[in-house]
Coordinates of C-alpha atoms in Angstrom, one line a residue:
M29 CA -3.6 46.1 20.4
N30 CA -5.2 43.7 18.0
M31 CA -2.8 41.0 16.8
I32 CA -3.4 39.4 13.4
A33 CA -2.0 35.9 12.9
P34 CA 0.4 35.6 10.0
V35 CA -1.0 33.9 6.9
Q36 CA 0.7 30.6 6.0
A37 CA 2.2 31.0 2.6
R38 CA 0.8 28.6 0.0
I39 CA 3.2 25.9 -1.0
D40 CA 3.9 25.7 -4.7
Y41 CA 4.1 22.0 -5.4
R42 CA 4.5 22.5 -9.1
H43 CA 7.8 24.2 -8.3
L44 CA 8.9 21.6 -5.7
V45 CA 8.2 18.6 -8.0
Q46 CA 9.8 19.0 -11.4
D47 CA 10.1 16.4 -14.1
G48 CA 13.7 15.5 -13.4
R49 CA 14.3 16.8 -9.9
L50 CA 12.7 17.2 -6.4
H51 CA 13.1 19.7 -3.7
G52 CA 14.5 18.2 -0.5
S53 CA 11.9 19.9 1.7
L54 CA 9.3 17.4 0.4
Y55 CA 10.8 14.8 2.8
T56 CA 11.2 17.0 5.9
D57 CA 8.7 19.9 6.0
P58 CA 6.0 19.3 8.6
V59 CA 3.6 21.7 6.7
I60 CA 4.0 19.6 3.6
F61 CA 3.4 16.4 5.7
S62 CA 0.2 18.0 7.0
D63 CA -0.9 18.9 3.5
E64 CA -0.3 15.3 2.4
M65 CA -2.5 13.9 5.1
E66 CA -5.4 16.1 4.1
R67 CA -5.1 16.0 0.3
I68 CA -3.8 12.5 -0.3
F69 CA -4.9 10.3 2.6
H70 CA -8.0 12.1 3.8
G71 CA -9.1 13.5 0.4
G72 CA -8.4 10.4 -1.8
W73 CA -8.7 6.7 -1.8
S74 CA -6.4 4.6 0.5
F75 CA -6.2 0.9 1.1
V76 CA -7.5 -0.1 4.6
A77 CA -8.0 -3.9 4.8
H78 CA -8.7 -7.1 2.9
D79 CA -12.0 -8.8 3.3
S80 CA -10.3 -12.2 4.1
E81 CA -9.0 -10.6 7.3
I82 CA -12.5 -10.3 8.8
P83 CA -14.4 -13.3 7.4
N84 CA -16.9 -13.9 10.2
S85 CA -19.6 -11.8 11.9
G86 CA -18.0 -9.6 14.6
D87 CA -14.4 -9.9 13.2
F88 CA -12.7 -6.5 13.2
V89 CA -9.4 -4.8 12.4
V90 CA -8.3 -1.3 13.4
R91 CA -6.3 0.6 10.8
R92 CA -4.9 4.1 10.5
V93 CA -5.4 6.1 7.3
G94 CA -3.5 9.5 7.4
T95 CA -4.1 10.7 10.9
Q96 CA -7.4 8.9 11.4
T97 CA -7.9 5.6 13.2
L98 CA -10.6 3.4 11.6
L99 CA -12.5 0.3 12.6
A100 CA -13.5 -2.2 9.9
V101 CA -16.0 -4.8 11.1
R102 CA -17.9 -7.6 9.5
R103 CA -21.6 -7.0 10.3
K104 CA -24.2 -9.6 11.0
D105 CA -25.6 -9.2 7.4
G106 CA -22.2 -10.2 6.0
E107 CA -21.3 -6.7 4.8
I108 CA -18.3 -4.8 6.1
G109 CA -18.8 -1.5 7.8
I110 CA -15.9 1.0 8.3
Y111 CA -16.3 3.5 11.1
Y112 CA -14.2 6.1 12.9
N113 CA -12.7 4.4 16.0
R114 CA -14.3 7.0 18.3
C115 CA -17.2 6.9 20.7
P116 CA -19.7 9.7 20.0
H117 CA -20.2 10.2 23.7
R118 CA -16.9 11.5 25.1
G119 CA -14.5 10.5 22.2
A120 CA -12.7 7.5 23.6
S121 CA -11.2 4.9 21.2
L122 CA -13.6 2.0 21.0
C123 CA -11.2 -0.8 20.1
Q124 CA -7.6 -0.8 21.4
S125 CA -6.7 -4.2 19.9
A126 CA -5.4 -4.4 16.3
S127 CA -7.9 -7.1 15.6
G128 CA -10.4 -9.5 17.2
N129 CA -14.0 -10.5 17.3
R130 CA -16.9 -8.9 19.2
S131 CA -20.7 -9.5 19.2
R132 CA -21.1 -5.8 20.0
I133 CA -18.8 -2.8 20.4
T134 CA -18.7 -1.4 23.9
C135 CA -16.9 1.8 24.8
P136 CA -14.3 1.2 27.6
Y137 CA -15.0 4.6 29.2
H138 CA -18.8 4.8 29.9
A139 CA -20.0 1.5 28.5
W140 CA -22.0 2.9 25.6
T141 CA -22.7 -0.2 23.4
F142 CA -23.1 -0.3 19.7
A143 CA -24.3 -3.0 17.3
L144 CA -22.0 -4.2 14.5
D145 CA -23.8 -1.9 12.1
G146 CA -22.9 1.1 14.2
R147 CA -26.3 1.7 15.9
L148 CA -26.3 2.8 19.6
I149 CA -28.2 0.0 21.4
G150 CA -27.5 0.6 25.0
L151 CA -26.1 3.1 27.5
P152 CA -26.2 3.4 31.3
D153 CA -28.8 5.7 32.8
E154 CA -30.4 6.7 29.5
D155 CA -33.1 8.6 31.4
A156 CA -30.6 11.1 32.7
Y157 CA -30.2 12.6 29.2
P158 CA -32.4 15.4 28.0
A159 CA -35.7 14.7 26.3
D160 CA -34.3 15.5 22.9
F161 CA -31.5 13.0 23.1
S162 CA -31.7 10.5 20.3
K163 CA -30.1 7.1 20.3
A164 CA -30.8 6.9 16.5
D165 CA -28.6 10.0 16.0
S166 CA -25.8 8.9 18.3
G167 CA -24.3 5.9 16.5
L168 CA -20.9 5.3 15.2
S169 CA -19.7 7.6 12.4
P170 CA -19.0 5.7 9.1
V171 CA -16.4 6.9 6.6
A172 CA -17.7 9.0 3.8
R173 CA -17.1 6.3 1.2
Q174 CA -15.8 2.8 1.0
D175 CA -15.4 0.4 -1.9
S176 CA -13.5 -2.7 -2.8
Y177 CA -11.8 -4.4 -5.8
G178 CA -10.7 -8.0 -5.7
G179 CA -11.2 -8.2 -1.9
F180 CA -9.0 -5.1 -1.3
I181 CA -11.1 -2.5 0.6
F182 CA -10.4 1.2 0.2
V183 CA -11.8 4.2 1.9
N184 CA -12.2 7.9 1.1
L185 CA -12.9 10.3 3.9
V186 CA -14.6 12.9 1.7
P187 CA -18.0 12.4 0.1
N188 CA -17.2 13.8 -3.4
G189 CA -14.7 13.0 -6.0
I190 CA -13.7 10.2 -8.3
S191 CA -14.8 6.6 -7.9
L192 CA -12.5 3.9 -6.7
I193 CA -12.4 2.3 -10.1
D194 CA -11.4 5.6 -11.6
H195 CA -8.7 6.0 -9.0
L196 CA -7.3 2.6 -9.7
G197 CA -7.3 3.0 -13.5
R198 CA -5.0 0.5 -15.2
A199 CA -3.8 -0.7 -11.7
T200 CA -6.8 -3.1 -11.7
D201 CA -4.7 -5.2 -14.1
L202 CA -2.1 -5.6 -11.4
I203 CA -4.6 -6.8 -8.9
D204 CA -6.2 -9.1 -11.5
N205 CA -2.7 -10.6 -12.2
L206 CA -2.2 -11.4 -8.5
L207 CA -5.7 -13.0 -8.1
A208 CA -5.2 -15.1 -11.3
L209 CA -2.4 -17.0 -9.5
S210 CA -5.2 -18.7 -7.5
P211 CA -7.2 -21.4 -9.2
T212 CA -10.3 -19.9 -7.6
G213 CA -9.3 -16.3 -8.2
R214 CA -9.1 -15.5 -4.5
I215 CA -6.3 -14.7 -2.0
R216 CA -6.1 -14.7 1.8
L217 CA -4.3 -12.3 4.1
T218 CA -4.6 -14.4 7.2
A219 CA -1.1 -15.0 8.4
G220 CA -0.9 -11.7 10.3
W221 CA 1.1 -8.6 9.7
M222 CA 4.7 -7.9 10.5
K223 CA 5.2 -4.3 11.6
H224 CA 8.5 -2.4 11.0
K225 CA 9.1 1.2 12.2
M226 CA 11.1 3.0 9.5
R227 CA 13.0 6.2 10.3
S228 CA 12.2 7.7 7.0
N229 CA 9.6 9.7 5.2
W230 CA 6.7 7.6 3.8
K231 CA 7.4 8.6 0.2
M232 CA 10.9 7.1 0.4
I233 CA 9.3 3.7 1.0
V234 CA 7.0 4.2 -1.9
E235 CA 10.0 5.1 -4.2
N236 CA 12.0 2.1 -2.9
Q237 CA 9.3 -0.4 -3.6
V238 CA 9.6 0.1 -7.3
D239 CA 13.3 0.9 -7.5
G240 CA 15.4 -1.4 -9.7
Y241 CA 18.6 0.7 -9.3
H242 CA 19.6 -0.1 -5.7
A243 CA 19.8 -3.9 -5.4
H244 CA 23.5 -4.4 -6.0
A245 CA 24.5 -1.5 -3.7
V246 CA 21.9 -2.0 -0.9
H247 CA 21.5 -5.8 -1.0
G248 CA 25.0 -6.7 -2.1
S249 CA 25.7 -9.0 0.8
L250 CA 22.5 -10.9 0.1
I251 CA 23.2 -11.2 -3.6
T252 CA 26.7 -12.5 -2.8
A253 CA 25.5 -15.0 -0.2
N254 CA 22.4 -16.3 -1.9
R255 CA 23.0 -18.0 -5.2
V256 CA 19.3 -18.3 -6.0
F257 CA 18.6 -14.6 -5.4
A258 CA 21.6 -13.7 -7.6
T259 CA 20.7 -15.9 -10.5
V260 CA 16.9 -16.1 -10.7
R261 CA 16.7 -12.5 -12.0
D262 CA 18.8 -10.5 -14.4
R263 CA 19.7 -7.3 -12.5
K264 CA 22.2 -5.9 -14.9
P265 CA 21.5 -2.6 -16.8
T266 CA 20.8 -4.8 -19.9
S267 CA 18.1 -6.7 -18.1
P268 CA 14.9 -7.3 -20.0
T269 CA 12.9 -6.2 -16.9
R270 CA 11.1 -3.0 -17.4
V271 CA 9.8 -0.3 -14.9
R272 CA 6.4 1.1 -15.7
D273 CA 4.3 4.1 -15.0
F274 CA 0.6 3.2 -15.3
G275 CA -0.6 6.7 -14.6
K276 CA -2.5 8.1 -11.5
G277 CA 0.6 7.3 -9.3
H278 CA 0.5 3.5 -9.9
T279 CA 3.8 2.0 -10.9
D280 CA 5.7 -1.3 -11.0
I281 CA 8.8 -3.3 -11.8
D282 CA 7.7 -5.7 -14.6
H283 CA 9.7 -8.8 -13.6
P284 CA 7.5 -11.0 -15.9
S285 CA 9.3 -9.4 -18.8
D286 CA 12.5 -11.1 -17.5
Y287 CA 10.8 -14.4 -16.8
R288 CA 9.3 -14.6 -20.3
A289 CA 12.7 -13.9 -21.8
A290 CA 14.0 -17.0 -19.9
G291 CA 11.7 -19.3 -21.9
D292 CA 9.1 -21.7 -20.5
K293 CA 10.6 -22.2 -17.1
L294 CA 7.8 -22.1 -14.4
F295 CA 8.0 -20.7 -10.9
R296 CA 11.2 -18.5 -11.2
W297 CA 9.1 -16.0 -9.1
T298 CA 9.1 -18.5 -6.2
G299 CA 12.9 -18.7 -6.2
G300 CA 13.0 -21.5 -8.7
I301 CA 11.0 -24.3 -7.1
S302 CA 10.4 -27.3 -9.3
P303 CA 6.8 -27.8 -10.7
E304 CA 7.0 -31.4 -9.7
R305 CA 7.0 -30.3 -6.0
L306 CA 3.6 -28.5 -6.6
P307 CA 1.6 -31.1 -8.5
N308 CA -1.8 -30.3 -7.0
Y309 CA -1.4 -26.6 -7.5
V310 CA -0.3 -27.0 -11.1
K311 CA -3.2 -29.4 -11.8
A312 CA -5.7 -26.9 -10.2
M313 CA -4.4 -24.1 -12.3
N314 CA -4.6 -26.2 -15.5
D315 CA -8.2 -27.2 -14.7
A316 CA -9.2 -23.6 -13.9
Y317 CA -7.6 -21.8 -16.8
G318 CA -6.6 -24.3 -19.4
E319 CA -3.0 -25.5 -19.8
A320 CA -1.8 -22.7 -22.1
E321 CA -3.1 -19.9 -19.9
A322 CA -2.0 -21.6 -16.7
T323 CA 1.5 -22.0 -18.1
R324 CA 1.6 -18.3 -18.9
L325 CA 0.5 -17.4 -15.4
L326 CA 3.0 -19.7 -13.7
I327 CA 5.8 -18.3 -15.9
E328 CA 5.0 -14.6 -15.3
G329 CA 4.1 -14.8 -11.6
P330 CA 2.8 -11.9 -9.4
P331 CA 3.2 -8.2 -9.8
H332 CA 5.8 -6.1 -8.1
S333 CA 3.9 -2.8 -7.9
M334 CA 3.0 0.2 -5.9
L335 CA -0.6 1.5 -5.9
F336 CA -1.0 5.1 -4.9
P337 CA -0.7 6.0 -2.2
N338 CA -0.1 3.2 0.4
L339 CA -0.6 -0.3 -1.0
S340 CA 2.2 -2.4 -2.5
L341 CA 1.5 -5.7 -4.3
A342 CA 5.1 -6.9 -3.6
E343 CA 4.9 -10.2 -5.4
M344 CA 3.9 -12.8 -2.8
N345 CA 3.7 -10.1 -0.1
I346 CA 1.3 -7.3 0.6
M347 CA 2.9 -4.2 2.1
V348 CA 1.1 -1.2 3.5
I349 CA 2.8 2.1 4.3
E350 CA 1.6 4.2 7.2
P351 CA 2.9 7.8 7.5
I352 CA 3.6 8.8 11.1
S353 CA 5.6 12.1 10.8
P354 CA 7.8 13.7 8.2
T355 CA 10.7 11.5 9.4
E356 CA 8.9 8.3 10.5
S357 CA 6.7 5.7 8.9
V358 CA 5.5 2.1 9.6
Q359 CA 5.6 -0.6 7.0
Y360 CA 3.3 -3.5 7.4
T361 CA 3.9 -6.8 5.6
C362 CA 1.7 -9.9 5.1
P363 CA 2.4 -13.0 2.9
V364 CA -0.2 -13.7 0.2
F365 CA -1.8 -17.1 0.5
L366 CA -3.5 -18.3 -2.7
D367 CA -6.8 -20.0 -2.3
G368 CA -6.4 -23.5 -3.7
A369 CA -2.6 -23.5 -3.4
D370 CA -1.7 -25.0 0.0
E371 CA 1.5 -26.6 -1.4
L372 CA 2.8 -23.1 -2.3
N373 CA 1.5 -21.2 0.7
E374 CA 3.8 -22.8 3.2
R375 CA 6.8 -21.9 1.1
T376 CA 5.5 -18.3 0.7
L377 CA 5.2 -18.0 4.5
R378 CA 8.8 -19.1 5.0
R379 CA 10.1 -16.8 2.2
C380 CA 8.3 -13.8 3.7
E381 CA 9.8 -14.6 7.1
G382 CA 13.3 -14.9 5.6
A383 CA 13.0 -11.6 3.6
M384 CA 10.8 -9.4 5.8
G385 CA 10.8 -11.0 9.3
P386 CA 12.7 -9.6 12.3
A387 CA 15.9 -11.1 11.0
G388 CA 15.0 -10.8 7.4
F389 CA 17.5 -10.2 4.7
L390 CA 15.7 -7.5 2.7
I391 CA 13.8 -5.3 5.2
A392 CA 16.9 -4.6 7.3
D393 CA 18.8 -3.3 4.3
D394 CA 15.9 -1.1 3.1
A395 CA 15.2 0.3 6.6
E396 CA 18.9 1.2 7.0
I397 CA 19.2 2.9 3.7
G398 CA 16.0 4.8 4.3
E399 CA 17.3 6.1 7.6
H400 CA 20.6 7.2 5.9
T401 CA 18.6 8.9 3.2
Q402 CA 16.4 10.7 5.7
Q403 CA 19.5 11.9 7.5
G404 CA 20.9 13.1 4.2
V405 CA 17.9 15.1 3.0
S406 CA 17.8 16.9 6.4
N407 CA 20.9 18.8 5.3
R408 CA 20.3 22.1 3.5
E409 CA 22.5 21.4 0.5
P410 CA 22.3 20.4 -2.2
E411 CA 18.8 21.9 -2.4
W412 CA 17.5 19.7 -5.2
I413 CA 17.4 15.9 -5.5
I414 CA 18.2 14.4 -9.0
L415 CA 15.5 12.2 -10.5
S416 CA 16.3 12.1 -14.2
R417 CA 17.8 8.7 -14.8
G418 CA 16.3 7.4 -18.1
L419 CA 14.1 10.5 -18.6
D420 CA 15.1 10.7 -22.3
K421 CA 14.6 6.9 -22.9
E422 CA 11.0 6.4 -21.8
I423 CA 8.6 4.7 -24.3
V424 CA 4.9 5.6 -24.2
Q425 CA 2.8 2.6 -25.2
P426 CA -0.5 3.0 -27.1
D427 CA -2.4 2.5 -23.8
G428 CA -0.5 5.4 -22.2
V429 CA 1.7 3.2 -20.0
R430 CA 5.3 4.6 -19.8
L431 CA 8.2 2.1 -19.6
A432 CA 11.9 2.2 -19.4
G433 CA 14.8 0.0 -18.3
L434 CA 15.1 -1.7 -14.9
M435 CA 17.5 0.9 -13.5
D436 CA 15.7 4.0 -14.8
E437 CA 13.6 6.2 -12.6
T438 CA 10.3 6.1 -14.6
S439 CA 8.4 4.5 -11.7
Q440 CA 9.5 7.1 -9.2
R441 CA 8.6 9.9 -11.6
G442 CA 5.2 8.3 -12.2
F443 CA 4.5 8.6 -8.5
W444 CA 5.7 12.1 -8.2
K445 CA 3.8 13.3 -11.3
H446 CA 0.5 12.2 -9.8
Y447 CA 1.6 13.5 -6.4
R448 CA 2.2 17.0 -7.9
E449 CA -1.3 17.0 -9.4
V450 CA -3.1 15.9 -6.2
M451 CA -1.1 18.3 -4.1
S452 CA -1.9 21.2 -6.4
V453 CA -5.7 20.7 -6.5
A454 CA -6.2 22.9 -3.4
D455 CA -4.4 25.7 -5.2
G456 CA -7.1 25.9 -7.8
D457 CA -5.6 23.6 -10.4
A458 CA -7.3 20.6 -11.9
A459 CA -6.0 17.2 -11.1

């Protein structure tokens, strides 16, 4: 008897993601997770590395995008190539280390050897292969597309679709704001990455990165114990801080709106360090931008943003979210070093360790509440999750940016609105 495999029912993402509520299965269903890997991470632009991580010929990093492991390497011509971390011979992973330097790439299984530009340049017993075997056709496989903005390198695993600049949209302003804090306009991600396993769905981490509503409940002990943390920002419902939806899934908490309201005080974003302790940095900024513009930059500080789908410009940290399964993720964190700001970089490193390190104040709280939330959504009831705070108070600016109060959920809705469009494309709808 012939058996016909059942057809998988098409998931209606426009039903699951509504303007003021979400279906709980979005955080738990393995079919939805698989769809996300294909439609978001394999079919769209994702951050993979920063060019400062691989400055020299032969430097490489291994990164995961969706389910795919990629190798980013600095070639001898100075350009960066991004390849699938797979030998074309028998499929072994070429690089097992997370980073390093190699003059050539040699497969650990059968010693096939590749140049930094991906060409196959050597293999044992080449004469044993058939006459039609071609070394030229047996090199490493590059990703379909790669591009960069401000040193941030992104990949897209499909050949067609929108450009990176179209994907980023207004989020380029957020990257520009971070780069402008360097007197040379450059940053370095050279301190290394801290790696935290999170027992929660990747989208919960995205939501939390731009959530102004949870601080007093989740980080209450830190706020109570740390006077600077408690006073440097206004975290009340009446705070001048805004949350913003830039479109295309990019969102932020606009802390500079709070800093500007406090007058001309510099460096509140560092925890309140005195400008007199950073004389060389302040002078370099004044020389680079002029005193008025430098003052504005040093008042407003860096962005606190989430760029769809996996990159967070978390003030003086960069965070990258790696989905593992519907219930597990990995969050990577690296401090931002500003080129030309050595006086500030040491403090940035210490603050990153204190907040996000193994004994950090913030990461432990966020990891714990993420695990509790994942446990909660695994229950069948209530079926829907409420996401409507501030829905009727949003302001749409002339440039299309939506904003609302610090504790409203505009930033989360901005992510989910774009998610709904991307996840519905395969159903025949236009994104």
